Tab-separated table of C-alpha atoms in Angstrom:
chain	number	residue	atom	x	y	z
X	59	MET	CA	0.017	0.046	-0.039
X	60	SER	CA	1.268	3.457	-0.900
X	61	VAL	CA	-0.615	6.695	-0.539
X	62	SER	CA	2.269	9.040	-0.969
X	63	ASN	CA	2.067	11.631	-3.546
X	64	HIS	CA	-1.766	11.420	-3.793
X	65	ILE	CA	-2.292	14.573	-1.999
X	66	GLU	CA	-0.357	17.982	-1.927
X	67	ILE	CA	-0.050	19.842	1.283
X	68	LEU	CA	1.045	23.142	2.381
X	69	THR	CA	1.752	23.857	6.165
X	70	LEU	CA	1.863	27.430	7.227
X	71	ARG	CA	3.286	28.179	10.699
X	72	ALA	CA	1.926	31.323	12.075
X	73	SER	CA	3.612	33.348	14.987
X	74	PHE	CA	1.671	35.683	17.005
X	75	GLN	CA	2.473	37.741	20.125
X	76	ALA	CA	0.018	38.892	22.953
X	77	GLU	CA	-0.183	42.719	23.241
X	78	GLU	CA	-1.916	42.614	26.640
X	79	SER	CA	-2.843	40.322	29.650
X	80	GLY	CA	-5.919	38.189	29.523
X	81	THR	CA	-7.289	34.743	29.534
X	82	LEU	CA	-7.960	32.223	26.789
X	83	PRO	CA	-9.225	28.557	26.931
X	84	ALA	CA	-6.942	25.816	27.968
X	85	TYR	CA	-7.050	24.279	24.347
X	86	LEU	CA	-6.643	26.830	21.742
X	87	GLY	CA	-7.339	24.926	18.555
X	88	SER	CA	-11.130	25.675	18.508
X	89	THR	CA	-10.496	29.321	19.231
X	90	ILE	CA	-8.013	29.716	16.470
X	91	ARG	CA	-10.321	28.039	14.031
X	92	GLY	CA	-13.073	30.342	15.056
X	93	ILE	CA	-11.121	33.569	14.729
X	94	LEU	CA	-9.752	32.400	11.405
X	95	GLY	CA	-13.145	31.460	10.163
X	96	HIS	CA	-14.448	34.891	11.091
X	97	CYS	CA	-11.611	36.712	9.361
X	98	MET	CA	-11.984	34.515	6.094
X	99	ARG	CA	-15.846	34.761	6.138
X	100	ASN	CA	-15.749	38.555	6.384
X	101	ALA	CA	-13.186	38.750	3.418
X	102	ALA	CA	-15.302	36.473	1.222
X	103	CYS	CA	-18.929	36.586	2.043
X	104	THR	CA	-21.295	38.436	-0.143
X	105	ASN	CA	-24.456	37.106	1.686
X	106	PRO	CA	-23.704	37.526	5.396
X	107	GLY	CA	-27.242	36.911	6.377
X	108	VAL	CA	-27.655	33.524	4.643
X	109	GLN	CA	-26.204	30.325	5.977
X	110	CYS	CA	-23.555	28.780	3.717
X	111	HIS	CA	-25.511	25.550	2.801
X	112	LEU	CA	-28.438	27.771	1.789
X	113	CYS	CA	-26.319	30.406	-0.196
X	114	HIS	CA	-26.676	30.154	-4.046
X	115	VAL	CA	-22.944	31.221	-4.504
X	116	SER	CA	-21.589	28.763	-1.925
X	117	ASP	CA	-19.972	26.539	-4.785
X	118	ASP	CA	-17.864	29.468	-5.908
X	119	CYS	CA	-17.160	30.774	-2.299
X	120	GLU	CA	-13.607	30.199	-0.885
X	121	TYR	CA	-14.794	30.363	2.609
X	122	ALA	CA	-17.669	27.820	2.063
X	123	ARG	CA	-15.317	25.519	0.274
X	124	SER	CA	-12.914	25.638	3.166
X	125	PHE	CA	-15.279	25.489	6.141
X	126	ASN	CA	-18.570	23.949	4.941
X	127	SER	CA	-17.445	21.490	2.268
X	128	PRO	CA	-20.464	22.044	-0.043
X	129	GLY	CA	-20.889	19.609	-2.935
X	130	ASN	CA	-18.138	17.052	-2.221
X	131	VAL	CA	-19.029	13.816	-3.882
X	132	ALA	CA	-16.698	12.128	-1.354
X	133	GLY	CA	-18.687	13.409	1.719
X	134	ALA	CA	-18.356	16.230	4.272
X	135	VAL	CA	-14.724	16.750	5.011
X	136	ASN	CA	-13.047	20.002	5.129
X	137	PRO	CA	-9.510	20.668	3.441
X	138	PHE	CA	-7.450	21.833	6.400
X	139	VAL	CA	-6.156	21.000	9.877
X	140	ILE	CA	-4.925	23.006	12.717
X	141	HIS	CA	-2.319	22.034	15.164
X	142	ALA	CA	-2.101	24.355	18.236
X	143	PRO	CA	0.707	22.885	20.466
X	144	VAL	CA	0.216	25.270	23.363
X	145	ARG	CA	-1.741	23.505	25.992
X	146	ASP	CA	-3.311	24.119	29.447
X	147	LYS	CA	-2.141	27.797	29.288
X	148	THR	CA	-5.129	29.980	30.351
X	149	ALA	CA	-3.316	33.062	31.789
X	150	TRP	CA	-1.714	35.268	29.185
X	151	LYS	CA	0.601	38.281	29.537
X	152	ALA	CA	1.837	40.873	27.045
X	153	GLY	CA	4.780	39.347	25.044
X	154	ASP	CA	3.710	35.832	25.281
X	155	ARG	CA	3.875	34.027	21.947
X	156	CYS	CA	1.394	31.686	20.284
X	157	ILE	CA	2.485	29.663	17.504
X	158	PHE	CA	0.421	27.259	15.630
X	159	ASN	CA	0.253	25.321	12.155
X	160	ILE	CA	-2.509	25.149	9.525
X	161	THR	CA	-2.170	22.421	6.960
X	162	ILE	CA	-4.026	22.912	3.772
X	163	LEU	CA	-4.828	19.994	1.582
X	164	GLY	CA	-5.030	19.206	-2.139
X	165	LYS	CA	-6.926	21.665	-4.562
X	166	ALA	CA	-7.550	23.964	-1.453
X	167	THR	CA	-3.840	24.845	-1.677
X	168	GLN	CA	-4.724	26.890	-4.805
X	169	ALA	CA	-6.471	29.287	-2.419
X	170	ALA	CA	-3.400	29.443	-0.094
X	171	ASP	CA	-3.279	33.338	-0.507
X	172	PHE	CA	-6.927	33.418	0.945
X	173	TYR	CA	-5.649	31.408	3.949
X	174	LEU	CA	-2.681	33.651	4.266
X	175	LYS	CA	-4.969	36.841	4.201
X	176	GLY	CA	-7.083	35.176	6.972
X	177	LEU	CA	-4.075	34.581	9.041
X	178	ILE	CA	-2.861	38.190	8.754
X	179	ALA	CA	-6.282	39.586	9.495
X	180	MET	CA	-6.225	37.596	12.848
X	181	GLY	CA	-3.832	40.054	14.140
X	182	GLU	CA	-6.497	42.759	13.629
X	183	ARG	CA	-9.165	40.865	15.646
X	184	GLY	CA	-9.523	40.173	19.295
X	185	TRP	CA	-9.192	36.721	20.481
X	186	GLY	CA	-11.528	34.859	22.909
X	187	VAL	CA	-14.399	36.247	24.992
X	188	ASN	CA	-12.543	39.350	26.238
X	189	ARG	CA	-11.146	40.049	22.702
X	190	MET	CA	-7.548	39.866	23.735
X	191	ARG	CA	-5.203	41.769	21.311
X	192	PHE	CA	-2.490	39.638	19.440
X	193	SER	CA	-0.170	40.999	16.772
X	194	ILE	CA	1.152	38.883	14.076
X	195	SER	CA	4.925	38.448	14.003
X	196	HIS	CA	5.614	36.192	10.830
X	197	ILE	CA	4.321	33.200	8.826
X	198	THR	CA	6.614	30.513	7.376
X	199	ASN	CA	6.216	27.384	5.162
X	200	SER	CA	7.040	24.748	7.687
X	201	ARG	CA	7.684	21.898	5.081
X	202	ASN	CA	10.495	23.746	3.533
X	203	ASN	CA	11.499	26.371	6.229
X	204	THR	CA	11.004	29.315	4.000
X	205	LEU	CA	9.524	32.598	4.827
X	206	VAL	CA	6.013	33.539	3.719
X	207	TRP	CA	5.194	36.787	5.528
X	208	SER	CA	7.037	39.273	7.771
X	209	GLY	CA	6.760	42.855	8.465
X	210	GLY	CA	4.121	43.489	5.838
X	211	LYS	CA	6.055	41.787	3.028
X	212	THR	CA	4.973	38.648	1.314
X	213	TRP	CA	7.049	36.036	-0.509
X	214	LEU	CA	4.436	34.355	-2.770
X	215	GLN	CA	6.933	32.082	-4.315
X	216	ASN	CA	7.182	30.180	-0.963
X	217	LEU	CA	3.284	29.749	-0.770
X	218	LYS	CA	3.375	26.560	-2.649
X	219	PRO	CA	2.365	23.053	-1.809
X	220	SER	CA	4.548	19.922	-1.827
X	221	PRO	CA	3.502	16.265	-2.265
X	222	LEU	CA	2.588	14.477	0.938
X	223	THR	CA	5.461	11.928	0.874
X	224	VAL	CA	6.154	9.697	3.972
X	225	ASN	CA	8.222	6.494	4.337
X	226	GLY	CA	6.993	3.253	5.921
X	227	LYS	CA	9.320	1.177	8.073
X	228	LYS	CA	9.522	-2.303	9.776
X	229	ALA	CA	7.888	-2.273	13.299
X	230	THR	CA	6.707	-4.645	15.882
X	231	SER	CA	5.829	-2.084	18.583
X	232	VAL	CA	4.472	1.354	18.427
X	233	LEU	CA	3.526	3.890	21.007
X	234	ILE	CA	0.770	6.395	19.907
X	235	GLN	CA	0.439	9.591	21.949
X	236	PHE	CA	-2.892	11.570	21.319
X	237	ASP	CA	-1.921	15.138	22.538
X	238	THR	CA	-5.034	16.919	21.313
X	239	PRO	CA	-8.656	15.982	22.087
X	240	THR	CA	-9.622	12.948	19.893
X	241	ARG	CA	-13.000	11.950	18.782
X	242	ILE	CA	-13.372	8.623	17.115
X	243	LEU	CA	-16.925	7.287	17.067
X	244	VAL	CA	-18.104	3.748	16.522
X	245	LYS	CA	-21.853	3.477	15.782
X	246	ARG	CA	-22.070	7.056	16.796
X	247	GLN	CA	-20.572	6.405	20.281
X	248	LEU	CA	-17.432	8.094	21.455
X	249	CYS	CA	-14.533	5.555	21.764
X	250	THR	CA	-13.299	5.941	25.404
X	251	LYS	CA	-10.129	3.940	24.614
X	252	LEU	CA	-8.709	3.059	21.216
X	253	THR	CA	-7.986	-0.258	19.872
X	254	PHE	CA	-5.523	-0.471	16.770
X	255	GLU	CA	-8.460	-1.314	14.572
X	256	ASN	CA	-10.344	1.701	15.815
X	257	ILE	CA	-7.409	3.760	14.778
X	258	VAL	CA	-6.975	2.127	11.344
X	259	GLN	CA	-10.527	2.247	10.429
X	260	SER	CA	-10.749	5.946	11.070
X	261	LEU	CA	-7.621	6.743	9.421
X	262	VAL	CA	-8.534	4.815	6.139
X	263	ARG	CA	-12.010	6.497	6.006
X	264	ARG	CA	-10.432	9.968	6.582
X	265	ILE	CA	-7.502	9.750	4.194
X	266	GLY	CA	-9.666	8.258	1.520
X	267	LEU	CA	-12.282	10.905	1.854
X	268	LEU	CA	-9.530	13.706	1.690
X	269	SER	CA	-7.919	12.249	-1.375
X	270	HIS	CA	-11.180	11.823	-3.299
X	271	ALA	CA	-12.516	15.254	-2.302
X	272	TYR	CA	-9.323	17.442	-2.700
X	273	SER	CA	-7.138	15.353	-5.243
X	274	GLY	CA	-9.848	13.738	-7.225
X	275	LYS	CA	-8.039	10.361	-6.654
X	276	LEU	CA	-9.472	7.023	-5.352
X	277	LEU	CA	-6.882	5.423	-3.335
X	278	GLU	CA	-5.989	1.866	-4.407
X	279	TRP	CA	-5.917	-0.163	-1.223
X	280	ASP	CA	-7.663	-3.098	0.244
X	281	GLU	CA	-9.513	-1.563	3.089
X	282	GLU	CA	-10.942	-4.878	4.197
X	283	GLU	CA	-7.487	-6.611	4.373
X	284	LEU	CA	-5.948	-3.835	6.287
X	285	ILE	CA	-8.730	-3.876	8.762
X	286	LYS	CA	-8.518	-7.599	9.112
X	287	LYS	CA	-4.631	-7.197	9.813
X	288	ALA	CA	-5.445	-4.420	12.366
X	289	LYS	CA	-7.514	-6.736	14.436
X	290	ASP	CA	-4.488	-8.828	15.006
X	291	ILE	CA	-2.586	-5.992	16.718
X	292	ARG	CA	-2.566	-6.140	20.549
X	293	THR	CA	-2.894	-3.370	23.077
X	294	VAL	CA	-0.184	-4.101	25.624
X	295	GLU	CA	-0.527	-0.945	27.770
X	296	GLU	CA	-2.599	2.267	27.673
X	297	SER	CA	-3.680	5.258	29.509
X	298	TRP	CA	-6.674	7.472	28.622
X	299	ARG	CA	-8.668	10.268	30.141
X	300	PHE	CA	-11.980	11.874	29.120
X	301	VAL	CA	-12.089	15.501	27.893
X	302	ASP	CA	-15.411	17.283	28.347
X	303	PHE	CA	-14.703	19.767	25.615
X	304	LYS	CA	-17.423	22.350	24.650
X	305	ARG	CA	-17.149	25.130	21.952
X	306	TYR	CA	-19.404	28.125	21.055
X	307	SER	CA	-21.117	27.876	17.685
X	308	ILE	CA	-22.050	31.144	15.951
X	309	THR	CA	-24.327	29.350	13.649
X	310	TYR	CA	-26.517	27.838	16.437
X	311	ASP	CA	-25.683	30.726	19.008
X	312	LYS	CA	-24.909	28.278	21.728
X	313	LYS	CA	-22.205	26.023	23.201
X	314	LEU	CA	-21.911	22.613	21.477
X	315	ALA	CA	-20.461	19.551	23.332
X	316	LEU	CA	-17.575	17.669	21.639
X	317	PRO	CA	-16.806	14.954	24.129
X	318	ALA	CA	-13.279	13.580	23.564
X	319	ILE	CA	-10.383	11.604	24.930
X	320	GLU	CA	-6.659	12.080	25.252
X	321	GLY	CA	-3.921	9.537	26.090
X	322	TRP	CA	-1.623	6.964	24.831
X	323	ALA	CA	-1.450	3.240	23.924
X	324	ARG	CA	1.379	0.833	22.938
X	325	TYR	CA	0.446	-1.692	20.395
X	326	GLU	CA	2.425	-4.858	19.279
X	327	GLY	CA	2.237	-7.045	16.300
X	328	ASP	CA	3.154	-6.975	12.692
X	329	LEU	CA	2.932	-3.210	12.330
X	330	THR	CA	4.913	-2.865	9.157
X	331	PRO	CA	1.851	-2.631	6.935
X	332	PHE	CA	0.702	0.289	8.859
X	333	THR	CA	3.573	2.564	9.570
X	334	GLU	CA	3.009	4.755	6.299
X	335	LEU	CA	-0.654	5.201	7.288
X	336	LEU	CA	0.203	6.308	10.591
X	337	GLU	CA	2.880	8.750	9.486
X	338	ILE	CA	0.267	10.265	7.149
X	339	GLY	CA	-2.182	10.410	9.972
X	340	LYS	CA	0.210	12.616	11.954
X	341	LEU	CA	-0.090	15.245	9.399
X	342	LEU	CA	-3.767	14.853	8.578
X	343	HIS	CA	-5.032	13.986	12.082
X	344	VAL	CA	-7.589	11.158	12.867
X	345	GLY	CA	-11.367	11.138	13.943
X	346	LYS	CA	-13.774	13.979	13.945
X	347	ASN	CA	-13.226	17.817	14.342
X	348	ALA	CA	-9.651	17.912	12.846
X	349	THR	CA	-10.228	21.545	11.695
X	350	HIS	CA	-10.421	22.306	15.416
X	351	GLY	CA	-7.068	20.539	15.790
X	352	PHE	CA	-8.596	17.390	17.300
X	353	GLY	CA	-6.929	14.138	16.544
X	354	HIS	CA	-3.246	14.970	16.435
X	355	TYR	CA	-0.826	12.434	17.670
X	356	GLU	CA	2.663	11.291	17.788
X	357	VAL	CA	4.134	7.861	16.899
X	358	PHE	CA	7.023	6.257	18.449
X	359	ALA	CA	8.260	2.808	16.885
X	360	ASP	CA	10.669	0.330	17.906
X	361	ASN	CA	12.732	0.648	14.739
């Protein structure tokens, strides 16, 4: 199985600085997504009083294509993920830095300048309930370590995607650390711990949807055989905790519950057929709400 080069990706790393003291949620992924979404919607929307799925121009709207996935034959899946590594920091003071990544996928990278404008506009909008002021310092392309924006100057030649290429390797033991809230559902129920089969099923579905929706390619892999092999992988140690996450939805004007888990597990067996899949999942995340930064993990193998 090889899915490398099926999808092009662009990872922008944005660096911001707090201009005043204040408080923000302990997990910033959803907050960042909300602010970026507001900025991009304000820049693109010509019918602000109409919900995207009811808007007659949604098929041609860059905001709708990024945040509402209209008309995808593959299903509802959005073309970006956020990773905000800052965790459990609620008290901020002037000068503190906030750095996060946004990875844009497939044909959505053709609108990379639209994402860039949204990121820049985040420095002009207050963050959180108390509208804390942040200024933008710089933006880089983290996949090739080039400069994209700094001091009002833009280097558009560096705003280009590259193939999602990873290498598989032999492994008989892997430890997977889920460092952001993770939501994998089975029969619409949240998994409170993850078997290796749960992870593989979710990754196969998500990566397949993303490739179909944003590269136009159907992945040629034997899903049934992969999942069958995944059932043979054993969980030898694990530790999980429940995350009672809630986010405010401007669409519904209320807080929505997004129950999740965090933790880690070590799995043993013939893991070689899965190492490439796991490496791709590190970049594209696993499970639901990846645009909020959910489902990010690190993998540590024995080889």
